[in-house]
Coordinates of N, CA and C in Angstrom, one line a residue:
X977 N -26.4 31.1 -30.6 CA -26.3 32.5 -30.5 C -26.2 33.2 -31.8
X978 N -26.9 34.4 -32.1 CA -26.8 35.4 -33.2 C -25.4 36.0 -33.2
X979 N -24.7 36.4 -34.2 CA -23.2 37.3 -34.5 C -23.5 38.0 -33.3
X980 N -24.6 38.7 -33.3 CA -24.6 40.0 -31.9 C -24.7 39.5 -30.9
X981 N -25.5 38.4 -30.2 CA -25.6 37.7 -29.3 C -24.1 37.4 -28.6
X982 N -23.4 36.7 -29.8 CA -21.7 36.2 -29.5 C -20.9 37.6 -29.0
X983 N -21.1 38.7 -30.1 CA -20.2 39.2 -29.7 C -20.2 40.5 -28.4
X984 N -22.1 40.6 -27.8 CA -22.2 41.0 -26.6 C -21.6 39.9 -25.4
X985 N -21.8 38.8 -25.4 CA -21.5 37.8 -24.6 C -19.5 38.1 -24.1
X986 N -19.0 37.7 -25.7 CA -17.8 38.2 -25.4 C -17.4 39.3 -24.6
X987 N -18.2 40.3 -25.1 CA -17.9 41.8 -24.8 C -17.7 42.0 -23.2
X988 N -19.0 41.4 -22.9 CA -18.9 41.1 -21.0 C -17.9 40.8 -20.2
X989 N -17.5 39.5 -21.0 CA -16.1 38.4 -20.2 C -15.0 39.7 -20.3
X990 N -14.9 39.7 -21.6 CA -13.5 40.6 -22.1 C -13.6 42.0 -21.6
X991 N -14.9 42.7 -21.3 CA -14.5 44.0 -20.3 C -14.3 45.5 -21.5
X992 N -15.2 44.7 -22.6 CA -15.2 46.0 -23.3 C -16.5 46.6 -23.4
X993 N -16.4 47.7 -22.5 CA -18.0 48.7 -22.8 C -18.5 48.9 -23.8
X994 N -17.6 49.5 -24.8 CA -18.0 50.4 -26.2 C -18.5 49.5 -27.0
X995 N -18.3 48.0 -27.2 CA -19.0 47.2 -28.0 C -19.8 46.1 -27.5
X996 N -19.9 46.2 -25.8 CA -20.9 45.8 -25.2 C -22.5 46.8 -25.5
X997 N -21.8 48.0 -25.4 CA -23.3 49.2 -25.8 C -23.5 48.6 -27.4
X998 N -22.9 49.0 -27.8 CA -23.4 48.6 -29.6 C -23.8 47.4 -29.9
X999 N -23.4 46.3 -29.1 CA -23.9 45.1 -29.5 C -25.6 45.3 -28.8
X1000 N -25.4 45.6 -27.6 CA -26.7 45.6 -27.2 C -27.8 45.9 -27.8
X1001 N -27.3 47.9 -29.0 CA -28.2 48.2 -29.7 C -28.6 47.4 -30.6
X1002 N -27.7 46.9 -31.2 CA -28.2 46.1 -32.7 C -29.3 45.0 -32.4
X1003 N -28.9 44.6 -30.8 CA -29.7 43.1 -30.8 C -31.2 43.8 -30.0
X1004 N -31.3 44.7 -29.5 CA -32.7 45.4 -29.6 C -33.7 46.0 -31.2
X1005 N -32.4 46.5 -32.0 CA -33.0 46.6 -33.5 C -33.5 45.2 -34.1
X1006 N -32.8 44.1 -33.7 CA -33.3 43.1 -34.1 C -34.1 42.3 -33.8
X1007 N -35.0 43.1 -32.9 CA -36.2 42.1 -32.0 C -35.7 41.4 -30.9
X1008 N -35.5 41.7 -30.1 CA -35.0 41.1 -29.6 C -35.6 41.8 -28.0
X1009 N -35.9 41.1 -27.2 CA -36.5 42.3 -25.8 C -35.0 42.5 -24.3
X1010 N -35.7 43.0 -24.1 CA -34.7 43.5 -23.1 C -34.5 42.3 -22.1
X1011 N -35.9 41.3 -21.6 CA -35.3 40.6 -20.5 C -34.6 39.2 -21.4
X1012 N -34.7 39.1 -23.0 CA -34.3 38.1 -23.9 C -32.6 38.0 -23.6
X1013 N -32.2 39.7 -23.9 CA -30.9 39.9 -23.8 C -30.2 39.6 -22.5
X1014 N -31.0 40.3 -21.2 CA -30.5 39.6 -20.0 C -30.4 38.3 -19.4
X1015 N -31.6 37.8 -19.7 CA -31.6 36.4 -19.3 C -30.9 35.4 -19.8
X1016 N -30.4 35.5 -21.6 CA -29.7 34.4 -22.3 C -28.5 35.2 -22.6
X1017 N -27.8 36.2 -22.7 CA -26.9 37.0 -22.2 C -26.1 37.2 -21.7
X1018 N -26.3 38.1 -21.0 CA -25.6 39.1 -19.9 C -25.6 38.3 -18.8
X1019 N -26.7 37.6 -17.9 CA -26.3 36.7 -17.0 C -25.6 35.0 -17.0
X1020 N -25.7 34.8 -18.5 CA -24.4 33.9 -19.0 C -23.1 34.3 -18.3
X1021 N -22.6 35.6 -19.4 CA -21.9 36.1 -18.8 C -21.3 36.4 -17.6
X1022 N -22.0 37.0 -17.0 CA -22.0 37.4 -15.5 C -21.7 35.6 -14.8
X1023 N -22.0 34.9 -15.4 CA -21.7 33.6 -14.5 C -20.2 32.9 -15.0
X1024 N -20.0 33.4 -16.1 CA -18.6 32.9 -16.9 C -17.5 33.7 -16.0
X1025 N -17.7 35.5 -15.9 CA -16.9 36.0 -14.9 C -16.8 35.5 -14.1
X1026 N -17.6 35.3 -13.3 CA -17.3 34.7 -11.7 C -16.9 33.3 -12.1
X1027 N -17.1 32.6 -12.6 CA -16.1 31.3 -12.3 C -14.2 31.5 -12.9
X1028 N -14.3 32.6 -13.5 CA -13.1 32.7 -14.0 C -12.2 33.4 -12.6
X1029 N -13.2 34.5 -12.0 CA -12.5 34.7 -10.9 C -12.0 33.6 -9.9
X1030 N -13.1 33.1 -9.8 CA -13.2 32.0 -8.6 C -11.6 30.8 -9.1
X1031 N -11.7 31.0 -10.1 CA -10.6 30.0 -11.0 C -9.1 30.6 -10.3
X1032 N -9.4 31.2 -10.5 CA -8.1 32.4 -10.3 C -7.3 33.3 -11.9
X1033 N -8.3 32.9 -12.5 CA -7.7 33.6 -14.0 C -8.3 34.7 -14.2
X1034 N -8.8 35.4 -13.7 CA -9.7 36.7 -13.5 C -9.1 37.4 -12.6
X1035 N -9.0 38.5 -12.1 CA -8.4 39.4 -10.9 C -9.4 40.9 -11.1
X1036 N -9.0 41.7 -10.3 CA -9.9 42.7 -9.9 C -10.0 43.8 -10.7
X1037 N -9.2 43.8 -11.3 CA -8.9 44.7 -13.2 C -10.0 44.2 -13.9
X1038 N -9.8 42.8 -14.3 CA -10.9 42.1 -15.1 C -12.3 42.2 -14.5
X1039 N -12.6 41.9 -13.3 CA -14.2 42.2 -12.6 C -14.4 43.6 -12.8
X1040 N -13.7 44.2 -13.0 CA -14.2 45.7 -12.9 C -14.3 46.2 -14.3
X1041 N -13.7 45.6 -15.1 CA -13.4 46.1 -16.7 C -14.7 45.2 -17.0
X1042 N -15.7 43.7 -16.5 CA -16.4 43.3 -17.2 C -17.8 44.2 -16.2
X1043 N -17.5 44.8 -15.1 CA -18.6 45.7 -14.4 C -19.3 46.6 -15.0
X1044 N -18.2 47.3 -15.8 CA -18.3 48.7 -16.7 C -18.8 48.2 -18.1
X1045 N -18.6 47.0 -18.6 CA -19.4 46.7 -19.9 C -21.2 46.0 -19.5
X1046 N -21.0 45.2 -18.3 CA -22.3 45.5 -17.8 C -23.1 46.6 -17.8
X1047 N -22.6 47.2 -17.2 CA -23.1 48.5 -16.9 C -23.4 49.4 -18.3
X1048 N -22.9 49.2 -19.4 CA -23.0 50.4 -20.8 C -23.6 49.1 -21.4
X1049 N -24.2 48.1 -20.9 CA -25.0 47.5 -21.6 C -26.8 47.8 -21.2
X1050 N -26.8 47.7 -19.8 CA -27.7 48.2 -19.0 C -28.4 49.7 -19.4
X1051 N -27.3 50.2 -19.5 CA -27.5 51.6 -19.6 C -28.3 51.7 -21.1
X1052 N -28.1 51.1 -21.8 CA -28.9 50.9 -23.3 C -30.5 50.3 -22.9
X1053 N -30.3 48.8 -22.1 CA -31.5 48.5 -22.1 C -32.5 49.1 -21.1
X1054 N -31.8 50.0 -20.3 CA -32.6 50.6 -19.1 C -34.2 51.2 -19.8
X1055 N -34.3 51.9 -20.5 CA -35.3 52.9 -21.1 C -36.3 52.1 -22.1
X1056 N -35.9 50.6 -22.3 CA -37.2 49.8 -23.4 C -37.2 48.7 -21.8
X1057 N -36.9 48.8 -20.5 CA -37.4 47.9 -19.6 C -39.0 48.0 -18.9
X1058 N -39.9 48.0 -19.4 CA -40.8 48.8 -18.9 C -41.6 47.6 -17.7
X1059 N -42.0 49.0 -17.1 CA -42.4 48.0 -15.4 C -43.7 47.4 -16.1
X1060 N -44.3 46.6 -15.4 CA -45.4 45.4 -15.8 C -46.7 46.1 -14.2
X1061 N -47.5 46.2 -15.6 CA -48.7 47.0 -14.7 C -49.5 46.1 -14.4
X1062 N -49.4 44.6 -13.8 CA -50.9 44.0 -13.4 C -50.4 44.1 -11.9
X1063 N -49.6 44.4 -11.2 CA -49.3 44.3 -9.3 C -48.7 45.8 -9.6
X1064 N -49.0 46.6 -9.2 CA -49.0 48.2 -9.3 C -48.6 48.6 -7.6
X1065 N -47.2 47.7 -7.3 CA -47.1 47.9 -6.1 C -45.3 48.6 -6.0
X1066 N -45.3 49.5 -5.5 CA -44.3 49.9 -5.3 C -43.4 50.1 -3.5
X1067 N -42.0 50.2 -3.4 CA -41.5 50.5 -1.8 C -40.4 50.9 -2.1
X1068 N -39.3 50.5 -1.1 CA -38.0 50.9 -0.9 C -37.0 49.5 -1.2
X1069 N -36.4 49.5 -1.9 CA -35.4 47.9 -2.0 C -34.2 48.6 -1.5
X1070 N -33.5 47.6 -1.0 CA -32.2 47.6 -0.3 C -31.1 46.6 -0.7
X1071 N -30.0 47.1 -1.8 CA -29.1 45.7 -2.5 C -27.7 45.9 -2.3
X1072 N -27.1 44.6 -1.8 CA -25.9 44.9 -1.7 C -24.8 43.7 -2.1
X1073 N -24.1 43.7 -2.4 CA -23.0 42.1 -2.8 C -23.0 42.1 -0.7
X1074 N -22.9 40.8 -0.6 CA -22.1 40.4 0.8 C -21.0 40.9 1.0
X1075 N -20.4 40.5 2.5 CA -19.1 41.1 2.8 C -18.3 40.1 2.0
X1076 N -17.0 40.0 1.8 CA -15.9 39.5 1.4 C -16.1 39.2 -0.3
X1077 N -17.0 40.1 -0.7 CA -17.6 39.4 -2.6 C -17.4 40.7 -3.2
X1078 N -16.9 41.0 -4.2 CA -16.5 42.5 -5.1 C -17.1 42.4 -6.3
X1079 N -18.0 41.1 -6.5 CA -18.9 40.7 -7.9 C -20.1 41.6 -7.5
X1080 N -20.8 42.8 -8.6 CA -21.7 43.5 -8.9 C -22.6 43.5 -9.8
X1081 N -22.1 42.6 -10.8 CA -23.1 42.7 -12.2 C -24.4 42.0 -11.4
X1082 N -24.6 40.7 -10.5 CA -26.3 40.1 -10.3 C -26.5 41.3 -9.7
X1083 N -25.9 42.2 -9.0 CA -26.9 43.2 -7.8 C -27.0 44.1 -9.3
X1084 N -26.3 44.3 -9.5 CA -26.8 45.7 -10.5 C -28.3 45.7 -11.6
X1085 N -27.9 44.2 -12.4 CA -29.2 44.1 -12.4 C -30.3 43.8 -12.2
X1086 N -30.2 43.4 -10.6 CA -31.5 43.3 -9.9 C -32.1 44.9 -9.7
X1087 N -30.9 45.5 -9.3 CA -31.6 47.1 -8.8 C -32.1 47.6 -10.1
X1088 N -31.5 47.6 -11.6 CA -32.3 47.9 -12.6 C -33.5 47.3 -12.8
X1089 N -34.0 46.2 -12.5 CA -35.1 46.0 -12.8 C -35.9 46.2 -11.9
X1090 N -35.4 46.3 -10.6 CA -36.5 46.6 -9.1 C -37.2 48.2 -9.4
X1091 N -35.7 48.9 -9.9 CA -35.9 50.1 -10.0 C -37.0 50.7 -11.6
X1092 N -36.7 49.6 -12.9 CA -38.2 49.9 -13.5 C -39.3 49.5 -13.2
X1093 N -39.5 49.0 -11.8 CA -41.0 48.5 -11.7 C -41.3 49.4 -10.6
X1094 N -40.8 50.2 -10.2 CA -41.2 51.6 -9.8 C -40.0 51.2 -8.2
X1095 N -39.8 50.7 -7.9 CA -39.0 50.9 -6.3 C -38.2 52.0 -6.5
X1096 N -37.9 52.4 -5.3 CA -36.1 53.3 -4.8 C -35.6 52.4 -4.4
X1097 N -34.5 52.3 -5.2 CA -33.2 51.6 -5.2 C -32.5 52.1 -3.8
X1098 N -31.7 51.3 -2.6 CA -30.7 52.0 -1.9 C -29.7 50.6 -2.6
X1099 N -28.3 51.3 -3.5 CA -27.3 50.4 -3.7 C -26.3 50.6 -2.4
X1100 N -25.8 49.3 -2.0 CA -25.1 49.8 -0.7 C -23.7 49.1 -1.6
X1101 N -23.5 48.7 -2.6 CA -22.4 48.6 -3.3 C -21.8 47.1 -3.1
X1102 N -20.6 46.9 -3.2 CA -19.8 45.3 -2.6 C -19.6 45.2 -1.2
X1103 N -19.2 43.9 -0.8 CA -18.2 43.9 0.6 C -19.1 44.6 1.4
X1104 N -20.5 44.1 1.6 CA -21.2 44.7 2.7 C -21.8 44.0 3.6
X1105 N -21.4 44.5 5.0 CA -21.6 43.5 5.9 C -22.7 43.5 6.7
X1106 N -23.1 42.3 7.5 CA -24.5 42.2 7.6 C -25.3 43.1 8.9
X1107 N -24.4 44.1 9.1 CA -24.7 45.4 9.7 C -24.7 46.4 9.0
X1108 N -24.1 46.9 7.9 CA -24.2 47.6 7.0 C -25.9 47.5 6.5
X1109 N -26.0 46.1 6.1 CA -27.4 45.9 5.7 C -28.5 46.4 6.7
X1110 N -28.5 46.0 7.9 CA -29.5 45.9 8.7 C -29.6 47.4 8.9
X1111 N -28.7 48.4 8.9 CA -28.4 49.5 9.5 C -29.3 50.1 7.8
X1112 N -29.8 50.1 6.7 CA -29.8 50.6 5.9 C -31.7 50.3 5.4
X1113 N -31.7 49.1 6.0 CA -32.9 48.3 5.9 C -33.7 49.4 7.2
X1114 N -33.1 49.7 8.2 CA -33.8 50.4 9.4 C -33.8 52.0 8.8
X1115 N -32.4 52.6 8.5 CA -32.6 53.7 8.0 C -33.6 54.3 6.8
X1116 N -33.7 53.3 5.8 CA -34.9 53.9 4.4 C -36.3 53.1 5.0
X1117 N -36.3 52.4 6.0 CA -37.7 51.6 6.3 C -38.3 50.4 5.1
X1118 N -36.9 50.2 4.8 CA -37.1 49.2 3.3 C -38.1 47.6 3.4
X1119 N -38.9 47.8 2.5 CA -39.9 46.3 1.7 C -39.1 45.3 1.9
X1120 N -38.0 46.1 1.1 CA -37.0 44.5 0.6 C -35.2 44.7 0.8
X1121 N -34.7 43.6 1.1 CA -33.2 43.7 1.2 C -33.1 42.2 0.2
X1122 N -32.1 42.9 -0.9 CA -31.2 42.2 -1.7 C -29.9 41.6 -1.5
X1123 N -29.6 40.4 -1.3 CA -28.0 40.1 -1.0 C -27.7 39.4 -2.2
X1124 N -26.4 39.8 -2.8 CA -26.0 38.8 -4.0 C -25.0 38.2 -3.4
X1125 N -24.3 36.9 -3.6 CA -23.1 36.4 -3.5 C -23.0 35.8 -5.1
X1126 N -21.3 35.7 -5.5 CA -21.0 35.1 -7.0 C -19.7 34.0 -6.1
X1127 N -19.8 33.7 -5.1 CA -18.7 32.8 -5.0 C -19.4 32.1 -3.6
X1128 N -19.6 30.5 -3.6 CA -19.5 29.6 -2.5 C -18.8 29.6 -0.9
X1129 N -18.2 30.7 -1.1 CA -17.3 31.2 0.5 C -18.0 32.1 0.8
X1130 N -18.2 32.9 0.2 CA -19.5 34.1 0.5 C -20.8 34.2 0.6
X1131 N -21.1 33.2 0.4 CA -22.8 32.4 0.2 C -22.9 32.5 1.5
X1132 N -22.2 32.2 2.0 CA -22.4 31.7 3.5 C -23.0 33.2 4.7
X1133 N -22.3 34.0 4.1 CA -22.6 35.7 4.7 C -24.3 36.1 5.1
X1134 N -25.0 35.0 3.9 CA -26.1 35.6 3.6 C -27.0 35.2 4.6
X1135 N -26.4 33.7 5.3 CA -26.9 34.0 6.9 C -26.8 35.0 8.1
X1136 N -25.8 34.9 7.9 CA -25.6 35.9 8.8 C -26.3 37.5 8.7
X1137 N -26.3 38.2 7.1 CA -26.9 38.9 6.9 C -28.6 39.2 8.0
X1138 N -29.4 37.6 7.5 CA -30.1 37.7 8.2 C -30.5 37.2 9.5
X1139 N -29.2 36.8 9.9 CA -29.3 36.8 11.8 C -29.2 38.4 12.1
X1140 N -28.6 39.4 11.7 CA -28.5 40.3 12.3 C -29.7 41.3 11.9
X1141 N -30.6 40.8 11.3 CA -31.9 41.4 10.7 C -32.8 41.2 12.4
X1142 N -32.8 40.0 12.4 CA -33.2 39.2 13.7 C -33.1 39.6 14.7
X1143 N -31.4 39.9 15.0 CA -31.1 40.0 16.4 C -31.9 41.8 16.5
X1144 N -31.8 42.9 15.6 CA -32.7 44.2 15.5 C -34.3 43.9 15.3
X1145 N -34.5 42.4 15.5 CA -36.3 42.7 15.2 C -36.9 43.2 14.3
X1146 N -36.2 42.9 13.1 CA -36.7 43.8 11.9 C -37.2 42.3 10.4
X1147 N -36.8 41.7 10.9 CA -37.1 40.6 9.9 C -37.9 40.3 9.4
X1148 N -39.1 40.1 9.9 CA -40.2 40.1 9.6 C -40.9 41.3 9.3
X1149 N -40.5 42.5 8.8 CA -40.6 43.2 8.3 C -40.3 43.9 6.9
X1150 N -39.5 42.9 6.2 CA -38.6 42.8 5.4 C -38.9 41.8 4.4
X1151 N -38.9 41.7 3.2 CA -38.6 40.7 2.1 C -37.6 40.3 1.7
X1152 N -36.5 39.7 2.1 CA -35.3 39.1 2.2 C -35.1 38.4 0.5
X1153 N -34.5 38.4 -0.4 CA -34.1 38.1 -1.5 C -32.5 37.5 -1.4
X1154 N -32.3 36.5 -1.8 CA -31.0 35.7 -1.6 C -30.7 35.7 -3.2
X1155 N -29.6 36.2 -3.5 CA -29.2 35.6 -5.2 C -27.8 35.5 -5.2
X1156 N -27.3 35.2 -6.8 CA -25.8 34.8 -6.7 C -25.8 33.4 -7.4
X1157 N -24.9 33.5 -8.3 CA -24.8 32.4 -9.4 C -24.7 31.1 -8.2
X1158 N -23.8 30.7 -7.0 CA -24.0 29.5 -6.3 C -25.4 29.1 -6.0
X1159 N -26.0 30.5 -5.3 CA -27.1 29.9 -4.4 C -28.5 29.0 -5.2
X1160 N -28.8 28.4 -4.6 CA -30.2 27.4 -5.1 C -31.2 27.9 -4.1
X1161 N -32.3 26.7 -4.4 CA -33.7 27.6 -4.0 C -33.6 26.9 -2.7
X1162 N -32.7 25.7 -2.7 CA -32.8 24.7 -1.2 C -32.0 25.6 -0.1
X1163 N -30.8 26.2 -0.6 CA -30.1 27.4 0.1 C -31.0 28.4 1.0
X1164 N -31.5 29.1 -0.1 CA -32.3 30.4 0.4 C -33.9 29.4 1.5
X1165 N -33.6 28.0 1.1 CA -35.0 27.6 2.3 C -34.4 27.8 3.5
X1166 N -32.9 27.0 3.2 CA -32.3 26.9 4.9 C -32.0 28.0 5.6
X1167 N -31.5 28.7 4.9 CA -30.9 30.3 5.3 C -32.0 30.9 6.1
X1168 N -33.9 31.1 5.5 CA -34.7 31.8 5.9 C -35.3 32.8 5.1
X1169 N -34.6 32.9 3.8 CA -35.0 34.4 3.1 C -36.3 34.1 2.4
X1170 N -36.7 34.7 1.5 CA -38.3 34.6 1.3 C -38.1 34.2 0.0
X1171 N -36.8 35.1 -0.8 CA -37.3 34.4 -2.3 C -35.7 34.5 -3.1
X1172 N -35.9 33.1 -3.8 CA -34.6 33.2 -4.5 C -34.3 34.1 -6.0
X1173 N -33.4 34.7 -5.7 CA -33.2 35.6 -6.6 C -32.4 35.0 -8.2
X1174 N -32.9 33.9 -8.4 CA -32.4 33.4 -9.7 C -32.3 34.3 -11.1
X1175 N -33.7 35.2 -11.0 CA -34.1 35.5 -11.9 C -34.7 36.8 -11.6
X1176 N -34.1 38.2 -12.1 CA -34.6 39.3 -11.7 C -35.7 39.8 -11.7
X1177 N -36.1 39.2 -12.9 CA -37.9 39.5 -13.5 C -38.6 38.8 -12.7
X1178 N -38.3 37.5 -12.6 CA -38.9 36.5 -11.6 C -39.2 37.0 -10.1
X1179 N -38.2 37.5 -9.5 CA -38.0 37.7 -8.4 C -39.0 39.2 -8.1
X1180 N -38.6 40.1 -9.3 CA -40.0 41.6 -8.6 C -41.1 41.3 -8.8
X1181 N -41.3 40.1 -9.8 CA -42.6 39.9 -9.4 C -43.4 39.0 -8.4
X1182 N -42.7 38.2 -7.6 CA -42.8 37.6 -6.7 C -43.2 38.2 -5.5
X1183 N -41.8 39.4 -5.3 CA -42.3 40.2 -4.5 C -42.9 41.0 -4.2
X1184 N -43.5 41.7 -5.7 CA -44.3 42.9 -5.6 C -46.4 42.0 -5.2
X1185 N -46.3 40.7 -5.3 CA -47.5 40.0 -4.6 C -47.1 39.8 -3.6
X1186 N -46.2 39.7 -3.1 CA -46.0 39.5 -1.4 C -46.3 41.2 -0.9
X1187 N -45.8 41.6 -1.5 CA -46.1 43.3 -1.1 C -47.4 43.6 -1.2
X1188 N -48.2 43.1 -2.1 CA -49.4 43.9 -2.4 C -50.3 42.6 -1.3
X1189 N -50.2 41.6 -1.3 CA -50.6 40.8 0.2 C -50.4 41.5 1.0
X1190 N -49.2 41.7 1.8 CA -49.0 42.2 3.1 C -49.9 43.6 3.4
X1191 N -50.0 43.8 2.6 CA -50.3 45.3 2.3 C -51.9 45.3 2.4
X1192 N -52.5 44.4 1.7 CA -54.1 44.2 1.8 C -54.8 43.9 2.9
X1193 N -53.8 43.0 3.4 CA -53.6 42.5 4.9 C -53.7 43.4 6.2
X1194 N -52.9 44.8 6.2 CA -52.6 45.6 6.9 C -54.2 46.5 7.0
X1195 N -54.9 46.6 6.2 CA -56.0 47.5 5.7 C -56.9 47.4 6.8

């Protein structure tokens, strides 16, 4: 890692905004691209919190203090993220942490990137349960529903999430996205979701060809 690299990295764990933004800038002045900084980064990061939580040396001061340096890091790279014009497909995404999980940094920048490649974002926030989803997924008539989990007890929600997609008949209407530092790609097979959300870049564009399929299909 570069001096800036280290000391955005830090910046995350430690919950400092003001030099999470400025590190950010300098490592954009220095060539550096926006999904470089998130992917070797910020979701480093974001995985160091949550095991710190999960440890129990982390508490809900610290998740929220490293939310907000997320977030004023985002906030810098939002405007050089630019959406990728070969699948020119846009809809409605739907993102939310699971019930019993208060980690936000994977959803947050999933919805930033869903949201530069043209979607409407609905953020339904943390601790949301798999009626909240379904009820939100029916109300905006959403493409896609986002679930993050950052802890192994909560992973587990994300079935349930989509039994109750199921039990409303809406499932197969839907692009189901599973993410969260635990989950793997063997997880999201068993569970039923369509695509693993390892990788935010990875993941819109996966979906935006399932969209632009389904879609060609309907014609």
């Amino acid at each position: 890692m570069s001096d800036a690299s280290e000391v955005l990295y830090r910046a995350i764990v430690d919950g400092d905004d003001k030099l999470a933004s400025d590190a950010t800038q300098k490592l954009l002045e220095e060539g550096l691209s926006p999904r470089e900084i998130i992917s070797n980064i910020l979701v480093p990061a974001m995985r160091r919190v949550g095991e710190l939580y999960e440890k129990g040396e982390y508490f809900i001061p610290e998740l929220v203090a490293s939310a907000e340096a997320f977030r004023a890091s985002m906030d810098v790279l939002r405007p050089h993220i630019k959406g990728s014009s070969d699948v020119p497909v846009t809809g409605v995404a739907v993102f939310g942490t699971v019930r019993g999980d208060i980690h936000e940094l994977g959803k947050n920048l999933a919805a930033a990137v869903f949201e530069a490649e043209g979607f409407q974002v609905i953020d339904l926030g943390v601790d949301v349960s798999p009626e909240r989803f379904a009820e939100a997924a029916e109300k905006y008539k959403a493409d896609v529903v986002g679930m993050s989990a950052l802890m192994t007890t909560t992973m587990l929600e994300q079935r349930n999430v989509i039994e109750e997609l199921k039990k409303r008949g809406i499932r197969e209407k839907v692009i189901v996205i599973a993410g969260g530092a635990p989950v793997t790609e063997e997880w999201v097979r068993e569970i039923g979701a369509d695509v693993w959300g390892r990788d935010a870049f990875e993941s819109v564009r996966i979906v935006k060809e399932m969209l632009a399929k389904r879609r060609g299909g309907a014609r």
